[in-house]
Coordinates of C-alpha atoms in Angstrom, one line a residue:
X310 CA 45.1 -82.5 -15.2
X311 CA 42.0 -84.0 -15.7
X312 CA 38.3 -83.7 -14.3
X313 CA 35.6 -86.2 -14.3
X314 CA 32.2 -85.6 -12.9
X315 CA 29.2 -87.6 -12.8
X316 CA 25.7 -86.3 -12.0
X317 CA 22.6 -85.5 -13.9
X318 CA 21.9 -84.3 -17.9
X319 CA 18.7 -83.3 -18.0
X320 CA 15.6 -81.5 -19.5
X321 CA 14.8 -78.3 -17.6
X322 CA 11.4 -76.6 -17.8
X323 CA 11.4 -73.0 -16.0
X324 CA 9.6 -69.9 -15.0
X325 CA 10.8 -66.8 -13.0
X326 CA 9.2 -63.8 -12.7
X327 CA 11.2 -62.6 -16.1
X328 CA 9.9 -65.3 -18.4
X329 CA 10.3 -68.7 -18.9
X330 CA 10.8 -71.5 -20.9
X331 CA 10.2 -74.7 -23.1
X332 CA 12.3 -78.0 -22.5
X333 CA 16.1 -76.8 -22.3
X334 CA 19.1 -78.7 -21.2
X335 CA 20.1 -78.8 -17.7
X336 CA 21.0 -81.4 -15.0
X337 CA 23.8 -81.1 -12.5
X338 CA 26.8 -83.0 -14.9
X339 CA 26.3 -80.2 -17.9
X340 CA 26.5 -77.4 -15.7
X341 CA 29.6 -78.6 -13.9
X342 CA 31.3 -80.2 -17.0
X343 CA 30.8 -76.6 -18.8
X344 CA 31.9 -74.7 -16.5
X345 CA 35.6 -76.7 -15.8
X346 CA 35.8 -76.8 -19.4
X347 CA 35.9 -73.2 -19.8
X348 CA 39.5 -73.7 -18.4
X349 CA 40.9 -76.1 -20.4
X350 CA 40.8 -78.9 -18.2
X351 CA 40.3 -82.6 -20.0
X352 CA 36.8 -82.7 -18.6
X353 CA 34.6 -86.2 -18.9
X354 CA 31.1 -87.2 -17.8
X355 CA 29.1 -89.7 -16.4
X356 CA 25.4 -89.7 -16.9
X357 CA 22.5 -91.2 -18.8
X358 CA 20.2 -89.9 -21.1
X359 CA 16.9 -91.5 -23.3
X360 CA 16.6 -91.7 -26.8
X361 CA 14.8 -88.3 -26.6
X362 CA 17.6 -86.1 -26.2
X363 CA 18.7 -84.0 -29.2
X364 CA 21.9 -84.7 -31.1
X365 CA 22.2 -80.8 -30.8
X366 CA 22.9 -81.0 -27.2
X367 CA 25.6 -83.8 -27.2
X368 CA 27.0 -81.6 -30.5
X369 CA 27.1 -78.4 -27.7
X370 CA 28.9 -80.5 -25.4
X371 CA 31.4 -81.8 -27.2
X372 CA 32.1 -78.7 -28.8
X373 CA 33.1 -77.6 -25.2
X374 CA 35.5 -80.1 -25.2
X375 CA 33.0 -82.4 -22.4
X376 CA 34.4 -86.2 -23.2
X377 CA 31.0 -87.8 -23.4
X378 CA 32.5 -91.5 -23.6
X379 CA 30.9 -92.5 -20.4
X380 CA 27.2 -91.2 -21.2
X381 CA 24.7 -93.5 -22.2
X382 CA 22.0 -93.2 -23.9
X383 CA 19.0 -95.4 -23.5
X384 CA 17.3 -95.7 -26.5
X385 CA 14.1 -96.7 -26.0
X386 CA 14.0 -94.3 -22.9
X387 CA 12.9 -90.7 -22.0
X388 CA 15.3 -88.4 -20.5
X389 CA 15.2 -86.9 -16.7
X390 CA 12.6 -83.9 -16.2
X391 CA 12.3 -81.7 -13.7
X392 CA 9.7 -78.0 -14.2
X393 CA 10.2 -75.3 -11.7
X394 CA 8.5 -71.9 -11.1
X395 CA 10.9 -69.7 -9.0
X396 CA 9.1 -67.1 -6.6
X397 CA 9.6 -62.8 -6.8
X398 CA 12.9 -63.7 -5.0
X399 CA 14.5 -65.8 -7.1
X400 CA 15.9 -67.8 -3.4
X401 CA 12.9 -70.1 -2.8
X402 CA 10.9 -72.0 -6.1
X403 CA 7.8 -74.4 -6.4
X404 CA 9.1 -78.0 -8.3
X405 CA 6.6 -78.8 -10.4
X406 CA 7.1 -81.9 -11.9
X407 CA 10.1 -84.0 -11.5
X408 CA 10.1 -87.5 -13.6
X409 CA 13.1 -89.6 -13.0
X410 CA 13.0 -91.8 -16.1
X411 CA 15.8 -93.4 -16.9
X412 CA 17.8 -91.9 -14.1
X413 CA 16.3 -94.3 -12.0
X414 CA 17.5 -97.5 -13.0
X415 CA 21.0 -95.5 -13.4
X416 CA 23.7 -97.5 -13.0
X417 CA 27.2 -95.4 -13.9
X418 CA 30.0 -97.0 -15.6
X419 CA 33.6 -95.4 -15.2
X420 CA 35.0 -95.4 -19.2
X421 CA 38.5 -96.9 -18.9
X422 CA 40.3 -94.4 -19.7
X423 CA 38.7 -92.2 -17.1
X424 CA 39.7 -94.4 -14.3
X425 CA 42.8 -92.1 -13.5
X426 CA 41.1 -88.9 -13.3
X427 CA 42.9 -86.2 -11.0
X428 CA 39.9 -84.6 -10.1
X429 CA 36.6 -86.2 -9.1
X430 CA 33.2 -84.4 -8.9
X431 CA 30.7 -86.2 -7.5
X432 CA 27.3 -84.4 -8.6
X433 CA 24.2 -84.5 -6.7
X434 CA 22.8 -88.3 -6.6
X435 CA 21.7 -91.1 -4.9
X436 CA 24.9 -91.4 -2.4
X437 CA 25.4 -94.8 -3.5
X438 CA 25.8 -94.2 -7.4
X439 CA 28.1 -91.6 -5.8
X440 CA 30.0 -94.3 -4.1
X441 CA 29.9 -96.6 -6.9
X442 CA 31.4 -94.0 -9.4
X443 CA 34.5 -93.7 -6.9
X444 CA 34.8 -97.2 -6.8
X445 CA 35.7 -97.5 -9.8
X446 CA 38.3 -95.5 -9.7
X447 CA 41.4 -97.7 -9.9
X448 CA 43.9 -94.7 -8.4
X449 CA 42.3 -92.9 -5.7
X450 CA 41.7 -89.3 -7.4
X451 CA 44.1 -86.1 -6.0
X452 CA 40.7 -84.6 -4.6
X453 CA 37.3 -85.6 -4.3
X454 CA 34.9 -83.0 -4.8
X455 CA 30.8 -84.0 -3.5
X456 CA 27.5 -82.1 -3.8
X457 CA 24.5 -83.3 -2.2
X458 CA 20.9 -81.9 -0.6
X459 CA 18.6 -82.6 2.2
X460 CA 16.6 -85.2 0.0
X461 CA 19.3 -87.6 0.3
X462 CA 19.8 -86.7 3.8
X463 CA 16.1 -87.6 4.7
X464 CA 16.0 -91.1 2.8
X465 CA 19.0 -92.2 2.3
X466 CA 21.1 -90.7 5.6
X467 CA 23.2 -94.2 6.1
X468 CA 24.7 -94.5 3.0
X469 CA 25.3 -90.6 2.5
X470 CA 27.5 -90.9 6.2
X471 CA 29.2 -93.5 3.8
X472 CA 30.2 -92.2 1.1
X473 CA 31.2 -89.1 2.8
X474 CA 34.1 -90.7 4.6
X475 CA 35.8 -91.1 1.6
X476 CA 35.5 -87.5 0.0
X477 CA 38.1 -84.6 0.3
X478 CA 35.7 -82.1 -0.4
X479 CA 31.8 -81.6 0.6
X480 CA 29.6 -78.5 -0.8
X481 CA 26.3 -78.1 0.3
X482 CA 23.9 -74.9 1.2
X483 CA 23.1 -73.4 4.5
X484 CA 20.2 -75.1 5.2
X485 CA 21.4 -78.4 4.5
X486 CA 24.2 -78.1 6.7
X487 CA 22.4 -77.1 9.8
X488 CA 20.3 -80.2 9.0
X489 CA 23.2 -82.6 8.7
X490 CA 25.4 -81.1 11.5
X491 CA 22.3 -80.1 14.1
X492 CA 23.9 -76.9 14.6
X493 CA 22.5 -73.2 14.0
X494 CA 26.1 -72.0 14.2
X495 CA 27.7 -72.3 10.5
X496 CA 31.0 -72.1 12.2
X497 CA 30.1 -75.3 14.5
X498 CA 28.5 -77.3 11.7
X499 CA 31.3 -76.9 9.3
X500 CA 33.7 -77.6 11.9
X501 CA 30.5 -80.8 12.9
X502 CA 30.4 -81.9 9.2
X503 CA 34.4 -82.3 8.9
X504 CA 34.7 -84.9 11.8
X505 CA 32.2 -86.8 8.8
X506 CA 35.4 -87.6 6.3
X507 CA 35.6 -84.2 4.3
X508 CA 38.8 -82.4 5.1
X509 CA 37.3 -79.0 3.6
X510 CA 33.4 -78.0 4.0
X511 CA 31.9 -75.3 1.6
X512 CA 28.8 -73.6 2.5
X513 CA 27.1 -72.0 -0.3
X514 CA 24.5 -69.0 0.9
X515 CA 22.9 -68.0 -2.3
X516 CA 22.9 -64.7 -3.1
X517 CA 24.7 -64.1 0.0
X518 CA 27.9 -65.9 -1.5
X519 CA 29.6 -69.0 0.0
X520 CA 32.1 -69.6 3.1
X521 CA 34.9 -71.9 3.4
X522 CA 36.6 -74.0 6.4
X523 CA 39.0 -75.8 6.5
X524 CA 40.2 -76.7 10.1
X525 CA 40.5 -73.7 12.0
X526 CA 40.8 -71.7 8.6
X527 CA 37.6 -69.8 7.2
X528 CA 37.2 -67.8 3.8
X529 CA 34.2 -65.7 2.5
X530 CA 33.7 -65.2 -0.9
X531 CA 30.6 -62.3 -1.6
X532 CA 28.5 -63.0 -4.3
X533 CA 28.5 -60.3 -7.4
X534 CA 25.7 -57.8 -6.6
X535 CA 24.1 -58.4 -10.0
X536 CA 21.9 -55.8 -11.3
X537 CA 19.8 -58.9 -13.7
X538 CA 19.4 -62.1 -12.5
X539 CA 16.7 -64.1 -14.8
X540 CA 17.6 -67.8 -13.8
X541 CA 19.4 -69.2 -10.2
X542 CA 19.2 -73.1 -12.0
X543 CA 22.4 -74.3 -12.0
X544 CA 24.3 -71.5 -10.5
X545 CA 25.4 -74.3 -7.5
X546 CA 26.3 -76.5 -9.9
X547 CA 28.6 -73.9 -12.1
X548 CA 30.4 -73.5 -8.8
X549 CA 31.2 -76.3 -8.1
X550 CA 32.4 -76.8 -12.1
X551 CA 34.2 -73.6 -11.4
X552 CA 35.7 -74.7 -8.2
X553 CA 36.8 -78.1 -9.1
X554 CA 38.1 -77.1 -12.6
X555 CA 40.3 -74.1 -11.1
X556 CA 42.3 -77.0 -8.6
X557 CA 42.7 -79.1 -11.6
X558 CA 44.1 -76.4 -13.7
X559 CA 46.0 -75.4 -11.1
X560 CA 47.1 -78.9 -9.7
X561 CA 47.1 -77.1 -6.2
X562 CA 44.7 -78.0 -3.7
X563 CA 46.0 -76.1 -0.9
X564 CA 43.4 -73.8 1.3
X565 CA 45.4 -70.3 -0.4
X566 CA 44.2 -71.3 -3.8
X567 CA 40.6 -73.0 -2.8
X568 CA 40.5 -69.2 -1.8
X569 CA 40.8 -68.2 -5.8
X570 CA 38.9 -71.7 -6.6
X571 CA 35.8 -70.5 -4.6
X572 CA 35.9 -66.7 -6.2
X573 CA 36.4 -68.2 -9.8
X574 CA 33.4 -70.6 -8.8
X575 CA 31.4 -67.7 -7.7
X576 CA 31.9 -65.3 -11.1
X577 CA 30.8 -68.3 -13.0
X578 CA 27.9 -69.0 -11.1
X579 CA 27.1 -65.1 -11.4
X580 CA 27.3 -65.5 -15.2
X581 CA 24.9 -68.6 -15.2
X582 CA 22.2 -66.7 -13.6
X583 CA 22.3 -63.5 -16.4
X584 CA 20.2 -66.1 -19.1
X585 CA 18.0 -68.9 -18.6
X586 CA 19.9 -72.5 -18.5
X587 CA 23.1 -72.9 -20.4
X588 CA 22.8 -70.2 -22.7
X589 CA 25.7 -67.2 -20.8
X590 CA 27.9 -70.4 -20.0
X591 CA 27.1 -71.0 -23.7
X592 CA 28.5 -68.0 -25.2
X593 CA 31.4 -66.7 -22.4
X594 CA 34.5 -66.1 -23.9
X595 CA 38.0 -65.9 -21.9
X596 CA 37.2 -61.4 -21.9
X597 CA 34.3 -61.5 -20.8
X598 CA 35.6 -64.0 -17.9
X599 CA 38.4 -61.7 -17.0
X600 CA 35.8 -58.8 -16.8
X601 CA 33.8 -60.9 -14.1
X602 CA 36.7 -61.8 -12.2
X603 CA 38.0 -58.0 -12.0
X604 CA 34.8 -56.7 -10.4
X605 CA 35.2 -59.4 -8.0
X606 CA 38.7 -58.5 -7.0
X607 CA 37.1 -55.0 -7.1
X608 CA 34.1 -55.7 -4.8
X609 CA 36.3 -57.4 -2.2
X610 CA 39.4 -55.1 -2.3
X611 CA 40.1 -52.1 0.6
X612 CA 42.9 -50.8 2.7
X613 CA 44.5 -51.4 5.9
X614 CA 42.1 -49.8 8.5
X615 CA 43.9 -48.1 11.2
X616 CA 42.7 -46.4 14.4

């Protein structure tokens, strides 16, 4: 099985309340193609980069097995930037500068032999690069996977209804679903956001974990109460790696195993957040995975309550 996601690789610049940081690599694509690479899935990439970004990053993904054929890199071009300072709480953060650069004259080209992927992630972008990646699809992928935000839902609403007719999948935050479905109710907008396209609607809640529906179906996942948390950037994104790569590997996408697809999503995403940008997704091996997944079957697990 294969997984192909297209979305942002990036220069990150960040500050928390434990430290921060020079330029280091992010963007939505290198979180997501890490994290479904961990498994073993044939993971590729779509995304553009300038001339200023370092051979050592492409060298790092590669040697996680990410199939860079379809990124390009614009020579005479700067990569995209964004700084953020993230408040005491970690849930709400100040963007601080965000330059687009040559993201935004982006125009994604599926590599041929990516045109058969099984699995599609759709990372968060302008919904019409979105919809122009899965036109190029020539076989309509198992399951299409998107991420987007209220920015996109605010400028460029029309084509966002578009492209998510065609998509199996839609994960977006608790916020930005009461914005796109009008409804307080998570229960109602999930249910709201389905009649859209997707099929299956994943609500992400932060630190308060993520919920799934899928017709009259629901799942929680909790997140891992984590005793250090030094960086949330990219944790949505490493779910949705996680999530996407664990139906790949799996080559079931029924609503039992999105079940174990959400909580393998959710350890990863726990593990991002322990270091600042790539660096715990960096150095995870297959142990220290298991050990993340255990305290989650640990932290959900009781017996039957009688009275």
């Amino acid at each position: 099985m294969s997984l192909l996601t297209v979305g942002t690789v990036a220069f990150d610049k960040l500050e928390s309340p434990f430290g921060k940081t020079d330029k280091i690599l992010g963007g939505a694509a290198t979180y997501i193609s890490m994290a479904s690479s961990l498994l073993g899935v044939e993971t590729g990439l779509v995304s553009v980069v300038g001339g200023d970004f370092p051979e050592e990053y492409i060298d790092l993904l590669k040697s996680k097995n990410v199939d860079l054929a379809g990124l390009e890199i614009v020579a005479d071009g700067k990569t995209f930037f964004w700084e953020g300072k993230y408040h005491n709480d970690l849930n709400t953060r100040d963007t601080l500068t965000t330059e687009l650069n040559v993201l935004e004259t982006f125009n994604p080209v599926v590599p041929q032999d990516w045109k058969n992927a099984d699995v599609l992630m759709l990372g968060n972008l302008h919904p019409l690069v979105q919809a122009g990646v899965l036109s190029q699809m020539e076989n309509r992928p198992k399951l299409v996977v998107l991420d987007t935000m209220n920015f996109w839902m605010d400028c460029a609403w029309n084509e966002l209804m578009e492209v998510i007719k065609d998509v199996d999948v839609i994960s977006i935050n608790d916020e930005e679903a009461r914005q796109m479905s009008g409804e307080y109710s998570l229960r109602k907008a999930a249910r709201k956001i389905a009649s859209m396209g997707p099929k299956t609607v994943i609500i992400k809640k932060g630190e308060h974990g993520a919920l799934l529906f899928q017709d009259d179906q629901v799942f929680y996942a909790p997140a891992l109460p984590m005793e250090e948390v030094f960086d949330p950037t990219g944790a949505g994104d490493t779910f949705a790696g996680g999530f996407s790569g664990y139906l790949a590997k799996t080559n079931d996408f029924s609503f039992e195993n999105m079940k174990r697809a959400i909580i393998f999503g959710s350890a990863l995403a726990s593990v991002t957040c322990e270091k600042f940008g790539t660096e715990s997704l960096q150095n995870l091996d297959v142990d220290a995975l298991n050990d993340r997944l255990n305290e989650f079957r640990e932290l959900m697990r009781f017996e039957q309550i009688e009275f």
